[in-house]
CSV table of C-alpha atoms and ligand atoms in Angstrom, one decimal:
chain,number,residue,atom,x,y,z
A,1,VAL,CA,-134.7,64.1,131.4
A,2,ARG,CA,-134.5,63.7,127.9
A,3,PRO,CA,-131.3,63.7,126.1
A,4,LEU,CA,-129.2,66.2,124.5
A,5,VAL,CA,-130.0,66.1,121.0
A,6,ILE,CA,-127.7,68.0,118.7
A,7,ALA,CA,-128.5,67.9,114.9
A,8,VAL,CA,-125.9,69.6,112.5
A,9,ASP,CA,-127.0,69.4,108.3
A,10,GLY,CA,-125.7,71.0,105.5
A,11,PRO,CA,-124.2,70.0,101.9
A,12,ALA,CA,-121.1,68.5,101.3
A,13,ALA,CA,-118.0,69.4,102.9
A,14,ALA,CA,-119.3,72.2,104.4
A,15,GLY,CA,-117.2,71.4,107.5
A,16,LYS,CA,-120.0,69.8,109.3
A,17,GLY,CA,-117.7,66.8,110.5
A,18,THR,CA,-115.2,68.2,112.1
A,19,LEU,CA,-117.5,71.4,114.1
A,20,SER,CA,-119.5,67.7,114.7
A,21,ARG,CA,-116.2,66.3,116.3
A,22,ARG,CA,-115.5,69.3,118.8
A,23,LEU,CA,-119.5,69.6,120.1
A,24,ALA,CA,-118.9,66.3,120.9
A,25,GLY,CA,-116.1,66.5,122.9
A,26,TYR,CA,-116.8,69.7,124.5
A,27,TYR,CA,-120.2,69.0,125.9
A,28,GLY,CA,-119.9,65.3,126.0
A,29,LEU,CA,-122.1,63.7,123.4
A,30,ALA,CA,-121.9,61.0,121.3
A,31,TYR,CA,-121.2,61.5,117.3
A,32,LEU,CA,-122.9,59.8,114.6
A,33,ASP,CA,-121.4,61.5,111.1
A,34,THR,CA,-124.8,59.4,109.4
A,35,GLY,CA,-123.3,60.2,106.1
A,36,THR,CA,-121.1,56.9,106.8
A,37,LEU,CA,-124.2,54.5,106.4
A,38,TYR,CA,-125.2,55.4,103.0
A,39,ARG,CA,-121.4,55.8,102.0
A,40,GLY,CA,-121.2,51.7,103.0
A,41,VAL,CA,-124.0,51.4,101.5
A,42,GLY,CA,-122.6,52.9,98.4
A,43,TRP,CA,-119.5,51.4,98.8
A,44,LEU,CA,-120.5,48.2,99.5
A,45,MET,CA,-122.4,48.1,96.4
A,46,MET,CA,-119.5,48.9,94.7
A,47,HIS,CA,-117.2,46.1,95.8
A,48,ARG,CA,-119.9,43.8,95.0
A,49,ASN,CA,-120.4,45.2,91.5
A,50,LEU,CA,-124.0,46.0,91.7
A,51,ASP,CA,-125.4,49.0,90.3
A,52,PRO,CA,-126.3,51.6,93.2
A,53,ARG,CA,-129.1,53.2,90.7
A,54,ASN,CA,-130.7,49.2,90.9
A,55,ALA,CA,-133.6,50.0,93.5
A,56,GLU,CA,-134.0,46.5,95.1
A,57,GLU,CA,-130.3,45.9,94.9
A,58,ALA,CA,-129.7,49.0,96.6
A,59,ALA,CA,-132.7,48.5,98.9
A,60,ALA,CA,-131.8,44.8,99.8
A,61,THR,CA,-128.1,46.2,100.9
A,62,ALA,CA,-129.4,48.9,102.8
A,63,GLN,CA,-131.3,46.2,104.7
A,64,GLY,CA,-128.4,43.6,105.6
A,65,PHE,CA,-126.3,46.8,106.3
A,66,SER,CA,-124.1,47.3,109.4
A,67,LEU,CA,-120.8,48.9,110.0
A,68,ASP,CA,-118.9,46.5,111.2
A,69,LEU,CA,-119.3,45.3,106.6
A,70,VAL,CA,-117.2,48.6,106.4
A,71,ALA,CA,-114.8,49.0,109.1
A,72,ASP,CA,-111.6,48.5,107.1
A,73,ALA,CA,-113.4,49.9,103.5
A,74,ASP,CA,-111.8,52.9,102.5
A,75,ILE,CA,-115.6,55.3,101.8
A,76,ARG,CA,-113.7,58.8,102.1
A,77,THR,CA,-113.5,58.7,98.4
A,78,GLY,CA,-114.8,60.7,95.9
A,79,ASP,CA,-116.4,58.1,93.6
A,80,VAL,CA,-117.7,57.0,97.2
A,81,GLY,CA,-119.5,59.7,98.0
A,82,LYS,CA,-120.6,60.1,94.3
A,83,ALA,CA,-122.5,56.7,95.0
A,84,ALA,CA,-123.7,57.7,98.0
A,85,SER,CA,-126.1,60.1,96.7
A,86,VAL,CA,-127.4,57.5,94.7
A,87,VAL,CA,-128.3,55.5,96.5
A,88,ALA,CA,-129.5,58.1,99.5
A,89,VAL,CA,-132.0,58.9,96.5
A,90,GLN,CA,-134.2,55.5,97.6
A,91,PRO,CA,-137.1,55.8,100.5
A,92,ALA,CA,-136.3,52.1,100.7
A,93,VAL,CA,-133.0,52.8,101.4
A,94,ARG,CA,-133.4,55.6,103.8
A,95,ALA,CA,-136.3,53.8,106.1
A,96,ALA,CA,-133.7,50.6,106.4
A,97,LEU,CA,-131.3,53.4,107.6
A,98,LEU,CA,-133.3,55.3,109.7
A,99,GLN,CA,-134.2,53.1,112.7
A,100,TYR,CA,-130.7,53.0,113.6
A,101,GLN,CA,-130.2,56.6,113.7
A,102,ARG,CA,-133.1,57.4,116.1
A,103,ASP,CA,-132.2,54.3,118.2
A,104,PHE,CA,-128.5,56.3,118.0
A,105,ALA,CA,-130.5,59.6,119.2
A,106,ALA,CA,-132.5,58.2,122.0
A,107,ARG,CA,-130.4,55.9,123.8
A,108,PRO,CA,-126.6,57.4,123.4
A,109,PRO,CA,-124.2,55.3,125.1
A,110,LYS,CA,-123.7,55.5,129.1
A,111,GLY,CA,-121.3,58.7,130.3
A,112,THR,CA,-122.3,60.7,127.1
A,113,GLN,CA,-124.9,63.6,127.9
A,114,GLY,CA,-126.8,63.2,124.8
A,115,ALA,CA,-125.9,62.6,120.8
A,116,ILE,CA,-124.9,64.9,117.8
A,117,LEU,CA,-125.7,63.8,114.5
A,118,ASP,CA,-124.5,65.3,111.0
A,119,GLY,CA,-125.7,64.8,107.7
A,120,ARG,CA,-128.1,66.2,105.0
A,121,ASP,CA,-131.8,65.5,107.0
A,122,ILE,CA,-131.3,65.2,110.7
A,123,GLY,CA,-133.3,68.4,111.7
A,124,THR,CA,-135.8,67.4,108.9
A,125,VAL,CA,-136.5,63.6,109.5
A,126,VAL,CA,-134.4,61.4,111.8
A,127,CYS,CA,-134.4,64.0,114.4
A,128,PRO,CA,-137.1,66.7,114.3
A,129,ASP,CA,-137.7,67.1,117.9
A,130,ALA,CA,-133.9,67.8,118.3
A,131,THR,CA,-133.0,70.6,121.3
A,132,VAL,CA,-131.3,72.3,118.5
A,133,LYS,CA,-130.7,72.1,114.7
A,134,LEU,CA,-127.7,73.8,112.9
A,135,TYR,CA,-127.6,74.1,109.1
A,136,VAL,CA,-123.9,74.4,108.0
A,137,THR,CA,-123.1,76.2,104.8
A,138,ALA,CA,-119.9,77.4,102.9
A,139,SER,CA,-119.8,79.3,99.4
A,140,ASP,CA,-119.5,76.4,96.6
A,141,GLU,CA,-115.8,77.1,96.2
A,142,ALA,CA,-115.1,77.4,99.4
A,143,ARG,CA,-116.1,74.0,100.2
A,144,ALA,CA,-115.2,72.6,96.9
A,145,GLU,CA,-111.3,73.7,98.2
A,146,ARG,CA,-111.8,72.2,101.4
A,147,ARG,CA,-112.7,68.7,100.2
A,148,TRP,CA,-110.2,68.5,97.6
A,149,ARG,CA,-106.9,69.3,99.8
A,150,ASP,CA,-108.6,66.2,102.1
A,151,LEU,CA,-108.8,64.2,98.7
A,152,THR,CA,-105.6,65.1,97.4
A,153,LEU,CA,-103.9,63.0,99.9
A,154,GLY,CA,-105.2,59.9,98.7
A,155,GLU,CA,-105.9,61.1,95.1
A,156,PRO,CA,-103.1,63.3,93.9
A,157,GLY,CA,-103.9,63.7,90.3
A,158,LEU,CA,-107.3,65.1,90.8
A,159,SER,CA,-108.1,68.5,90.1
A,160,LEU,CA,-110.0,71.6,92.1
A,161,SER,CA,-112.1,72.3,89.1
A,162,GLN,CA,-113.5,67.9,89.2
A,163,VAL,CA,-114.4,68.5,92.6
A,164,LEU,CA,-116.5,71.4,92.3
A,165,GLU,CA,-117.9,69.8,89.8
A,166,ASP,CA,-118.8,67.0,91.4
A,167,ILE,CA,-119.6,68.7,94.9
A,168,ARG,CA,-122.5,70.8,92.8
A,169,ARG,CA,-124.2,67.4,91.2
A,170,ARG,CA,-124.3,65.5,94.8
A,171,ASP,CA,-125.4,69.0,96.3
A,172,ALA,CA,-128.2,69.0,93.2
A,173,ARG,CA,-129.0,65.3,93.7
A,174,ASP,CA,-129.1,65.8,97.5
A,175,SER,CA,-131.4,68.6,97.0
A,176,SER,CA,-133.7,67.9,94.4
A,177,ARG,CA,-134.9,64.4,95.5
A,178,ALA,CA,-138.3,63.8,96.9
A,179,GLU,CA,-137.5,61.8,99.6
A,180,ALA,CA,-136.2,63.4,102.8
A,181,PRO,CA,-134.4,66.6,99.9
A,182,LEU,CA,-131.4,68.8,101.6
A,183,ARG,CA,-133.1,71.6,102.9
A,184,PRO,CA,-133.0,73.9,106.7
A,185,ALA,CA,-135.0,71.9,108.9
A,186,PRO,CA,-138.2,74.8,110.8
A,187,GLY,CA,-136.0,76.6,113.2
A,188,ALA,CA,-132.8,75.2,112.3
A,189,HIS,CA,-129.6,78.1,112.9
A,190,LEU,CA,-127.8,78.8,109.6
A,191,LEU,CA,-124.0,79.0,109.7
A,192,ASP,CA,-122.2,80.0,107.1
A,193,THR,CA,-118.4,78.9,107.4
A,194,THR,CA,-117.0,80.2,103.7
A,195,SER,CA,-114.6,83.1,106.1
A,196,LEU,CA,-114.6,81.4,109.0
A,197,SER,CA,-111.7,79.7,110.6
A,198,ILE,CA,-112.4,76.2,112.5
A,199,ASP,CA,-112.2,77.9,115.7
A,200,ALA,CA,-114.4,80.6,114.9
A,201,ALA,CA,-117.2,78.4,113.5
A,202,PHE,CA,-117.3,75.9,116.8
A,203,ALA,CA,-117.8,79.0,118.7
A,204,ALA,CA,-120.8,80.3,116.7
A,205,ALA,CA,-122.0,77.1,117.1
A,206,ARG,CA,-121.6,77.3,120.9
A,207,ARG,CA,-123.3,80.5,121.1
A,208,VAL,CA,-126.4,79.1,119.6
A,209,ILE,CA,-126.2,76.0,122.0
A,210,ASP,CA,-125.6,77.8,125.2
A,211,ARG,CA,-128.8,79.3,124.3
A,212,ALA,CA,-130.9,76.4,123.7
A,213,LEU,CA,-129.6,74.5,127.2
B,301,C5P,O1,-122.5,63.9,104.5
B,301,C5P,P1,-121.2,62.7,103.5
B,301,C5P,O2,-120.6,63.2,102.0
B,301,C5P,O3,-120.7,61.6,104.5
B,301,C5P,O4,-122.6,61.7,103.2
B,301,C5P,C1,-122.5,61.0,101.6
B,301,C5P,C2,-123.9,60.8,100.5
B,301,C5P,O5,-124.6,60.7,102.1
B,301,C5P,C3,-124.4,62.5,100.8
B,301,C5P,O6,-124.1,63.4,99.5
B,301,C5P,C4,-126.0,62.5,100.9
B,301,C5P,O7,-126.3,61.7,99.6
B,301,C5P,C5,-126.4,61.5,101.4
B,301,C5P,N1,-126.8,61.3,103.2
B,301,C5P,C6,-127.7,60.9,102.9
B,301,C5P,N2,-128.3,61.6,104.4
B,301,C5P,C7,-127.2,61.7,105.4
B,301,C5P,C8,-126.3,61.5,105.5
B,301,C5P,C9,-125.6,61.8,103.8
B,301,C5P,O8,-128.6,61.8,102.1
B,301,C5P,N3,-128.2,62.2,106.8
């Protein structure tokens, strides 16, 4: 039997991570936040004083990348998110990170029923044959406010308008790149969480998934 694979895509701070973690627990799936890989490469470059826009250095960093290298790093900051979206434009970076993601989906750990991956190109590129594809969105303002709440714990001076601007810039970069741009995969189910609580979004996603099982 093919393992169950759930692909979750969408723009920054749409609630993909929270939703995916809950779905993973509910359906007994292994969870991979693929943004961690791009953030990891971005963080490593910053840490090594390399310019994330440098295509060759970004490719080399991605080729030598493993999650252990960033195990204790703080990759959840706005700066690292920005660096991630800059390195994510490079086809060689995406190619270097692709196999790890595909292996994770194809060979989920023992004791799990399958895998759930979230990111920008899971349904379109990484797992085009996923059992279920979700495209999770919310208004720019709702996403900025959620991200701002998370970030101000660690970055107290941060303003909501700055976060909104960063999110819009990052979405524009993710949607306009030539390689694996952010967009709903064919057959993806749209889930707009603007006015949904976490519980309501979880229930809506379960309805979609249960229909597909
Ligand atoms: O989801 P997160 O905000 O952690 O992702 C950081 C950045 O990594 C995104 O803005 C995007 O540029 C890149 N990314 C990607 N493809 C993925 C996951 C993340 O290009 N599958």
